Every structure is written in C-alpha cells, then in structure tokens.
Tab-separated table of N, CA and C in Angstrom:
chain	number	residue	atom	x	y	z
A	93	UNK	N	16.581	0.110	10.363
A	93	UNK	CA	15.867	1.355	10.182
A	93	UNK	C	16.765	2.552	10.492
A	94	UNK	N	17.553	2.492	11.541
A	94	UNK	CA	18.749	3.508	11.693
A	94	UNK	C	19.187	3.875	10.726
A	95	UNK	N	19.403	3.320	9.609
A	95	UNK	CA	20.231	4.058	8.092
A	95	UNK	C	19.399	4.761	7.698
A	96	UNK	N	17.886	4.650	7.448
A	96	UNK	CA	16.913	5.005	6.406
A	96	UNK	C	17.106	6.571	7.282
A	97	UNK	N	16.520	6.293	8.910
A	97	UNK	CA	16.148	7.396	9.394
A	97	UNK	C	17.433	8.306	9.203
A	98	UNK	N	18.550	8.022	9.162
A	98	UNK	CA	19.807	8.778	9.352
A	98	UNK	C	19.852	9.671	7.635
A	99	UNK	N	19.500	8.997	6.833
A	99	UNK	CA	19.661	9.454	5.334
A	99	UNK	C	18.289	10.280	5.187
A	100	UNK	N	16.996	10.092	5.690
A	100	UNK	CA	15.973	10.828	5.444
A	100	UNK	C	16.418	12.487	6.152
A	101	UNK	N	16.980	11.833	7.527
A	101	UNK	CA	17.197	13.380	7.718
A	101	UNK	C	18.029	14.309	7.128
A	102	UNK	N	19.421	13.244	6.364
A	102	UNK	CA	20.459	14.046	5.549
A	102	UNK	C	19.756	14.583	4.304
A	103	UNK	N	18.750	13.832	3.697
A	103	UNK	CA	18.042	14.775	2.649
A	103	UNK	C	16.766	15.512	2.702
A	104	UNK	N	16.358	15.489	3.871
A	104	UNK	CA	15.618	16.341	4.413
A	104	UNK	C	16.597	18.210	4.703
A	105	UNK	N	17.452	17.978	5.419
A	105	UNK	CA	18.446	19.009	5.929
A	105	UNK	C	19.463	19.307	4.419
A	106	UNK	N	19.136	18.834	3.282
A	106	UNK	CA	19.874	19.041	2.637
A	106	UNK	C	18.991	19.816	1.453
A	107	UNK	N	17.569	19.508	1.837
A	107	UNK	CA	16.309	20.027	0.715
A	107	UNK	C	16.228	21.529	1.557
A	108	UNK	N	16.305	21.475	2.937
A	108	UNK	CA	16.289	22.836	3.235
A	108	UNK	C	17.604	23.894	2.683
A	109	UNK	N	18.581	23.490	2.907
A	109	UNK	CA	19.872	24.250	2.497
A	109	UNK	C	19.614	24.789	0.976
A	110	UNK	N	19.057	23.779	0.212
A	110	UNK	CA	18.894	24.277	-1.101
A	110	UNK	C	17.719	25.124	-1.693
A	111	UNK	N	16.639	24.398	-0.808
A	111	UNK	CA	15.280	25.432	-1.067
A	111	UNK	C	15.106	25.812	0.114
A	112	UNK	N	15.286	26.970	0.832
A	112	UNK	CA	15.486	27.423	2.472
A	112	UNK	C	13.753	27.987	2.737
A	113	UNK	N	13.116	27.869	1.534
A	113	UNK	CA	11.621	28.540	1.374
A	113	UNK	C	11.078	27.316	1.745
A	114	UNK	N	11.665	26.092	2.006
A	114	UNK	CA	10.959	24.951	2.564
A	114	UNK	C	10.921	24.498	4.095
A	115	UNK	N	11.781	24.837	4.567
A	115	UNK	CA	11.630	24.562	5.728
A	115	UNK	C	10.570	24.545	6.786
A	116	UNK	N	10.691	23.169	7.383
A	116	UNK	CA	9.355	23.234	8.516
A	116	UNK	C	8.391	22.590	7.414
A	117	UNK	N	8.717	22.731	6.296
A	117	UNK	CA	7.489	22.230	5.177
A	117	UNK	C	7.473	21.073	4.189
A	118	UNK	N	8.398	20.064	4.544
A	118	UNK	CA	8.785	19.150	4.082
A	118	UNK	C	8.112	17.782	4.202
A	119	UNK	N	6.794	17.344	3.246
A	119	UNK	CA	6.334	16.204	3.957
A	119	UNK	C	7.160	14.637	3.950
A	120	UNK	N	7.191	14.434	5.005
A	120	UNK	CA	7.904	13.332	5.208
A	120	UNK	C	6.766	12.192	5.507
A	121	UNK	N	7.174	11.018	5.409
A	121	UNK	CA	6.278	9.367	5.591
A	121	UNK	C	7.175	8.184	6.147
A	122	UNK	N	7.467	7.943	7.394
A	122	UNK	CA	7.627	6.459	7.701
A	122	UNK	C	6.414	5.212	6.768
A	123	UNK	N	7.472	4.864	6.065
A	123	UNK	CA	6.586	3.720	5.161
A	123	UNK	C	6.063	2.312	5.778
A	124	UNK	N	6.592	2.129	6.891
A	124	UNK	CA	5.728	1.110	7.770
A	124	UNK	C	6.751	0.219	7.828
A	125	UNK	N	7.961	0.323	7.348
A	125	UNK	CA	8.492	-1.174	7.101
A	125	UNK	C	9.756	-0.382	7.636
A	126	UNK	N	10.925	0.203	6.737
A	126	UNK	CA	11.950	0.385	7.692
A	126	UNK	C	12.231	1.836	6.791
A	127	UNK	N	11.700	1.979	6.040
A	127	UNK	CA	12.163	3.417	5.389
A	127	UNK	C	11.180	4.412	4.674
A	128	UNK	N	11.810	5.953	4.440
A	128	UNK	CA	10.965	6.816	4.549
A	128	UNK	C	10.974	7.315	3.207
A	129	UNK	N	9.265	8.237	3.182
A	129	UNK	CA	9.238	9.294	1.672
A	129	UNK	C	8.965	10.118	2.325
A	130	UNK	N	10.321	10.716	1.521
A	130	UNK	CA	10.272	12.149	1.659
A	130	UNK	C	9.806	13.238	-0.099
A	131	UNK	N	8.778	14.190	0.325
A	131	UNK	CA	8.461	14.490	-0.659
A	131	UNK	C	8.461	15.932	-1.582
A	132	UNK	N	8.616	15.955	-2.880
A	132	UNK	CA	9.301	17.388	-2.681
A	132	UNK	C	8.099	17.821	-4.071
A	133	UNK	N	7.392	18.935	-3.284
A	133	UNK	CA	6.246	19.246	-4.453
A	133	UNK	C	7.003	20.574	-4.862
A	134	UNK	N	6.871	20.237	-6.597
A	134	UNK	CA	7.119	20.881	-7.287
A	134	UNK	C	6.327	22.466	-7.446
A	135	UNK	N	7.039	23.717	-7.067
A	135	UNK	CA	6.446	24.975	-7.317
A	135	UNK	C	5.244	25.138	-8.560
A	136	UNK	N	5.833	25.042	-9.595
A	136	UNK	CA	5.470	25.225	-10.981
A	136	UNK	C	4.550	24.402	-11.355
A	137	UNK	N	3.646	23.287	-10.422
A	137	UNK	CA	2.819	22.504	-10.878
A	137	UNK	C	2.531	22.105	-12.403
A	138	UNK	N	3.765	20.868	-12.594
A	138	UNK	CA	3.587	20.901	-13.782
A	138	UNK	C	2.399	19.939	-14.369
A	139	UNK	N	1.929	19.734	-15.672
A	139	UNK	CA	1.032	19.025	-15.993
A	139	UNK	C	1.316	17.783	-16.681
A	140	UNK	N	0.802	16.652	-16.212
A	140	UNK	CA	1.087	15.256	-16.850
A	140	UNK	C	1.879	15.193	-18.143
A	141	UNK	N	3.006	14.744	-18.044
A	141	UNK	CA	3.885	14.250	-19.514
A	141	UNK	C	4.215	13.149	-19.927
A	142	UNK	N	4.411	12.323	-20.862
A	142	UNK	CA	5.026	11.421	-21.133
A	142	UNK	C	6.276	11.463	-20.980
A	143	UNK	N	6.699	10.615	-19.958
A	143	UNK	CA	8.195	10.579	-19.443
A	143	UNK	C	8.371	11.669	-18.263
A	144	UNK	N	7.727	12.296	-17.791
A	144	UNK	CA	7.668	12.708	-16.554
A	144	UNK	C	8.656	12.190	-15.540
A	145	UNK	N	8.020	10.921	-15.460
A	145	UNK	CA	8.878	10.041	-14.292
A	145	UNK	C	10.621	10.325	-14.360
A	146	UNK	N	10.751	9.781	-15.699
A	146	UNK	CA	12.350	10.243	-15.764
A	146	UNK	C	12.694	11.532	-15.208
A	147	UNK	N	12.701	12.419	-15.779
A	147	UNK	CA	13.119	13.820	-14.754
A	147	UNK	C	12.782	13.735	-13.234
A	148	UNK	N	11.528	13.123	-12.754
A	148	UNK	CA	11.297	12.843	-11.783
A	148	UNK	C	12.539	12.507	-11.172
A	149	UNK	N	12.941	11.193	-11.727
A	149	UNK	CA	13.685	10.628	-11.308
A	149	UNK	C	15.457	10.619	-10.975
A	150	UNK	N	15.571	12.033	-12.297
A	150	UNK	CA	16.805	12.269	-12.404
A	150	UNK	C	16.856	13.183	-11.099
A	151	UNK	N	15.724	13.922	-10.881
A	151	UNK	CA	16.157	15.750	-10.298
A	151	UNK	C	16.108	14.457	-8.712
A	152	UNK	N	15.687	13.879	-8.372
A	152	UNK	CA	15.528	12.803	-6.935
A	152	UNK	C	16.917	12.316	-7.166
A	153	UNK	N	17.823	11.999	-7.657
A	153	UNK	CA	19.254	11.335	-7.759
A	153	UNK	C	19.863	12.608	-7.605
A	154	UNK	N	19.324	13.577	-8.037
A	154	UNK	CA	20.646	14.799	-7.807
A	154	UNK	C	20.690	15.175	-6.725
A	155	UNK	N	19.249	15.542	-5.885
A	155	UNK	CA	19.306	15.495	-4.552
A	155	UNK	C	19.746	14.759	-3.905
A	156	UNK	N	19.353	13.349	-3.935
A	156	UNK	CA	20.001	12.068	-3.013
A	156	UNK	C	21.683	12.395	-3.346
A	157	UNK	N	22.281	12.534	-4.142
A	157	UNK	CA	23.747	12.436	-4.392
A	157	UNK	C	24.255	14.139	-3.893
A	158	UNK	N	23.512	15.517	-3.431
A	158	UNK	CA	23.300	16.095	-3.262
A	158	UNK	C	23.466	15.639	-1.264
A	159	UNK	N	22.834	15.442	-1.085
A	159	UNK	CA	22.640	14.954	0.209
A	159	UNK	C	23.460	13.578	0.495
A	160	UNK	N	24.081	13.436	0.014
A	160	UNK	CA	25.143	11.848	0.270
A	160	UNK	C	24.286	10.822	0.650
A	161	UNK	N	22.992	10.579	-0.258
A	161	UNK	CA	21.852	9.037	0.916
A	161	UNK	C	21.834	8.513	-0.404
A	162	UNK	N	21.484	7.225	-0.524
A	162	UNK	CA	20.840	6.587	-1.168
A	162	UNK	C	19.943	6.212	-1.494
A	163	UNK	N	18.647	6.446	-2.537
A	163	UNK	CA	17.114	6.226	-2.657
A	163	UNK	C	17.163	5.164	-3.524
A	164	UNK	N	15.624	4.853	-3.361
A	164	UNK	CA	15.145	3.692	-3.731
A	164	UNK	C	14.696	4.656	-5.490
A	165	UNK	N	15.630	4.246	-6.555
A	165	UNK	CA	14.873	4.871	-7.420
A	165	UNK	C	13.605	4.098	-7.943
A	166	UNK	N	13.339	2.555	-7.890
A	166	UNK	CA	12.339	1.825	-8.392
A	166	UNK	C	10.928	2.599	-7.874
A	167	UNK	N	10.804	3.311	-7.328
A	167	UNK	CA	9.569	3.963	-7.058
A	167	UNK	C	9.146	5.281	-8.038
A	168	UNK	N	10.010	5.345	-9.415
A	168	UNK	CA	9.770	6.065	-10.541
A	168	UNK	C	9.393	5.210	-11.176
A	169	UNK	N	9.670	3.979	-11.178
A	169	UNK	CA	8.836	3.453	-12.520
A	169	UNK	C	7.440	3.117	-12.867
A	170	UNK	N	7.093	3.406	-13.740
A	170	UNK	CA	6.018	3.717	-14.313
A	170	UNK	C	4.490	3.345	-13.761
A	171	UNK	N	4.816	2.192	-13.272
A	171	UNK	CA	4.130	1.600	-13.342
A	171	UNK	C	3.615	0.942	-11.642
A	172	UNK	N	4.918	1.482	-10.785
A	172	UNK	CA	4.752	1.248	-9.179
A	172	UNK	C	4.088	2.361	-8.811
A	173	UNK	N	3.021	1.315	-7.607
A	173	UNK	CA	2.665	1.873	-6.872
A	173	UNK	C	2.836	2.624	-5.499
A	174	UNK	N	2.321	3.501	-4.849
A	174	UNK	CA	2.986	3.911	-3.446
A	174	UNK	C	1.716	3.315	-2.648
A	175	UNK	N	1.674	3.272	-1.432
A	175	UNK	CA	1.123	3.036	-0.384
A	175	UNK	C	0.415	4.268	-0.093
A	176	UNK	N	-0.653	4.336	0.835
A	176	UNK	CA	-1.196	5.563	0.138
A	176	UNK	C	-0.751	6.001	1.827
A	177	UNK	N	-1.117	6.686	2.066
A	177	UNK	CA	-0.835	7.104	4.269
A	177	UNK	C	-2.055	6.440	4.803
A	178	UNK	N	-1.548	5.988	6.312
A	178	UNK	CA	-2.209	5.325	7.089
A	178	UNK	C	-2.841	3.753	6.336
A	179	UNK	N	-1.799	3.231	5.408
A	179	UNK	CA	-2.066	1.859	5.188
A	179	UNK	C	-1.029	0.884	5.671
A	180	UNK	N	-1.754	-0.357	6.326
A	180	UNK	CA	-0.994	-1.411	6.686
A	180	UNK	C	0.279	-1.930	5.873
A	181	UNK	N	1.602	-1.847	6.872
A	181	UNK	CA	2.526	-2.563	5.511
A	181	UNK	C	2.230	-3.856	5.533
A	182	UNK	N	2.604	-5.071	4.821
A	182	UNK	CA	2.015	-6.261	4.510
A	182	UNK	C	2.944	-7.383	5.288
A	183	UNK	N	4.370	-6.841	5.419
A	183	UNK	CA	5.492	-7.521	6.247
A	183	UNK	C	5.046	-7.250	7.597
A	184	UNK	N	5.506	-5.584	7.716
A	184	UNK	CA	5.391	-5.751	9.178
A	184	UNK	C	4.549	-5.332	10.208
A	185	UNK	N	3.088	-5.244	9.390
A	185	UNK	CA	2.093	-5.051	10.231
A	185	UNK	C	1.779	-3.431	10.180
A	186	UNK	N	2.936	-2.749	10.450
A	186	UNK	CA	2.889	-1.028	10.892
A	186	UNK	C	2.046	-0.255	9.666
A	187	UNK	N	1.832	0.973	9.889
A	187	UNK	CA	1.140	1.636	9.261
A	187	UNK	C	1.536	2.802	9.009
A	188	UNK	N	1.715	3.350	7.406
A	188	UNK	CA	2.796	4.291	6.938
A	188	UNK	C	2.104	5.957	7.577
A	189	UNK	N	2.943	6.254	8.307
A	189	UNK	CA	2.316	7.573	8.804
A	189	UNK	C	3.170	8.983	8.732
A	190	UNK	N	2.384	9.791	8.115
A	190	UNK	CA	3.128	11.232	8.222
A	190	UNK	C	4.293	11.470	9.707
A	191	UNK	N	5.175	11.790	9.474
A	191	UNK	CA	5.921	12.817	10.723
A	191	UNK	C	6.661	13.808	10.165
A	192	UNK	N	5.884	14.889	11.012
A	192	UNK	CA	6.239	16.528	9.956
A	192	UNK	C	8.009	16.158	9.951
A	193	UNK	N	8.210	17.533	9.251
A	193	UNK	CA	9.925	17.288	8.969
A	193	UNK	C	10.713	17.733	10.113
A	194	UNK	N	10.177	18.808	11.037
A	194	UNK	CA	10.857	19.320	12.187
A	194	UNK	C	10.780	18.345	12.999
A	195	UNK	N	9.661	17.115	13.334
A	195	UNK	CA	9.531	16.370	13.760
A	195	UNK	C	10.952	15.114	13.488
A	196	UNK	N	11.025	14.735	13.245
A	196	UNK	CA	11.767	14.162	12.027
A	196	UNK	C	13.415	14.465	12.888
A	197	UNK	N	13.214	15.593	13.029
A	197	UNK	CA	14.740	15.718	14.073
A	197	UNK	C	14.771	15.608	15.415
A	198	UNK	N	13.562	15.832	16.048
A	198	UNK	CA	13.018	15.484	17.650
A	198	UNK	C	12.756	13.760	17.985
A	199	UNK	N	12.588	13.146	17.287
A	199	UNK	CA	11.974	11.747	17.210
A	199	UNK	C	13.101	10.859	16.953
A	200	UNK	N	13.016	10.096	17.686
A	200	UNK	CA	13.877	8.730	17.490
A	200	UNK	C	13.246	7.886	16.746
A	201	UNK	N	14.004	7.061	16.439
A	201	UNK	CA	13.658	5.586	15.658
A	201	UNK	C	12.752	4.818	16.137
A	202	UNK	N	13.013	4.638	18.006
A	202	UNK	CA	12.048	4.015	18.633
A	202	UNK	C	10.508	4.469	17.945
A	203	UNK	N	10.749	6.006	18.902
A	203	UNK	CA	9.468	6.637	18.711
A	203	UNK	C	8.544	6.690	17.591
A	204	UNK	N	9.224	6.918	16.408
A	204	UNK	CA	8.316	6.408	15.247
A	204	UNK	C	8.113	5.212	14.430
A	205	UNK	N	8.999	4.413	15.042
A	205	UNK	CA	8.630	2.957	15.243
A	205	UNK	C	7.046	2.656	15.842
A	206	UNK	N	6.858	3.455	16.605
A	206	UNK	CA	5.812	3.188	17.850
A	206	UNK	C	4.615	4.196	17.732
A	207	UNK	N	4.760	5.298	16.974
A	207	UNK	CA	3.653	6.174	16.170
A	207	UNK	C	3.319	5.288	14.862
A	208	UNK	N	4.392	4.528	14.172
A	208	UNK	CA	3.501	3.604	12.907
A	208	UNK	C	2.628	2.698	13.628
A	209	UNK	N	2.310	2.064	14.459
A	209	UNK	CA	1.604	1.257	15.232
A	209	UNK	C	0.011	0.899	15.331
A	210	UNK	N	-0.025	2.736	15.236
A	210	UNK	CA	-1.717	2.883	14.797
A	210	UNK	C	-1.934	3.512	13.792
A	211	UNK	N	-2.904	3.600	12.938
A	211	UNK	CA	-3.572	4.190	11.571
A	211	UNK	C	-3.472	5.945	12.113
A	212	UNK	N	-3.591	6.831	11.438
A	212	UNK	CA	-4.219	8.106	11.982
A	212	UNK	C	-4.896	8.817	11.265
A	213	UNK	N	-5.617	10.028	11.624
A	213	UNK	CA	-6.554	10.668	11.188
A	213	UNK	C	-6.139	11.247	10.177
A	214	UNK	N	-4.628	11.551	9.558
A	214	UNK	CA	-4.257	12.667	8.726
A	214	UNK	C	-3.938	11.982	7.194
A	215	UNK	N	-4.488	11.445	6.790
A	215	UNK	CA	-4.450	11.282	4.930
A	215	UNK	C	-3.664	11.851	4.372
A	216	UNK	N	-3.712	12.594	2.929
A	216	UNK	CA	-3.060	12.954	2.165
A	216	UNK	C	-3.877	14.092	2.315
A	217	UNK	N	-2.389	15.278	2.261
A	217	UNK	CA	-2.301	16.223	2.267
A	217	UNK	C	-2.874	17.184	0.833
C-alpha cells in the first residue's frame, strides 16, 4: 500500500500545481484493498458521449505521466464497475472510504488502513 499512497499523493500535489483552484478540494477514496481514487470533476459538466471514456482516459494518463505515478487505466473501460463509498472490499474485508485530500498528507498508511475498517456516514458526494 506504501506505493499507491506515495503516488496518490504525487497526483494529488500535482492536480493542485496544475489546477491551484482545486486545492483542499480534491476527492480522494482509499479503495479498501491497497489503492486509491482520486477524482477530478470536470468544470464544464459535460454531457454523456459515445466514447467519453477514451478522453476520460487519455486526459487521466496525462496527469498520471504528469505526476510521475502509475494508474490503473482498466477502470475506463466501458463496461467496469467502481465500488461505490463505504462498500466492503471482497479480499480484504475493509471498506472504501473518503479521506479529504489535505487529509491525505496528515495520515499515514497505518492510519487509513484503520479508518477503512468501519463503513461511514459520508456516501457520495
């Protein structure tokens, strides 16, 4: 989990440098298992397209390569699902939970190791 957390924060700190109107505002997700979503809502709310995902997927590689981490791109395809917040992972028991992004630099590995543990009150945003 040390890598994931080490790369979430490099593209976390690297989404601020580029959009500095984000900061403090970055939702982040321990996924229950060993790695994180981090999420980046689009200003311009765009409306459902065919092929969406792709750009999705490209402008998420420019950042990740942007930020020197490596992402999981299989979570663009079409057809995968996400976990929704506060659901059980199926391996390791834990439960995928928000930790704000400022958070995110105060918190150890332990520690949110040990906040996935229980479900919490905060859903989707």
């Amino acid at each position: 989990m040390d890598s994931c957390y080490a790369d979430a924060r490099r593209l976390v700190t690297a989404l601020y440098q580029r959009y500095p109107e984000t900061v403090g505002d970055v939702p982040v997700y321990f996924s229950g298992g060993k790695g994180f979503h981090v999420l980046v809502e689009l200003a311009h709310n765009p409306p459902p397209a065919v092929g969406f995902q792709r750009t999705a997927r490209t402008f998420a590689e420019l950042l990740a390569a942007r930020a020197e981490v490596r992402i999981d791109t299989s979570v663009y395809d079409i057809a995968h699902i996400i976990r929704l917040p506060n659901t059980r992972h199926p391996r390791t028991g834990m439960f995928k939970r928000f930790v704000a992004s400022e958070a995110l630099f105060r918190m150890t590995p332990a520690g949110i190791l040990e906040h996935a543990k229980h479900p919490a009150g905060d859903g989707i945003p």
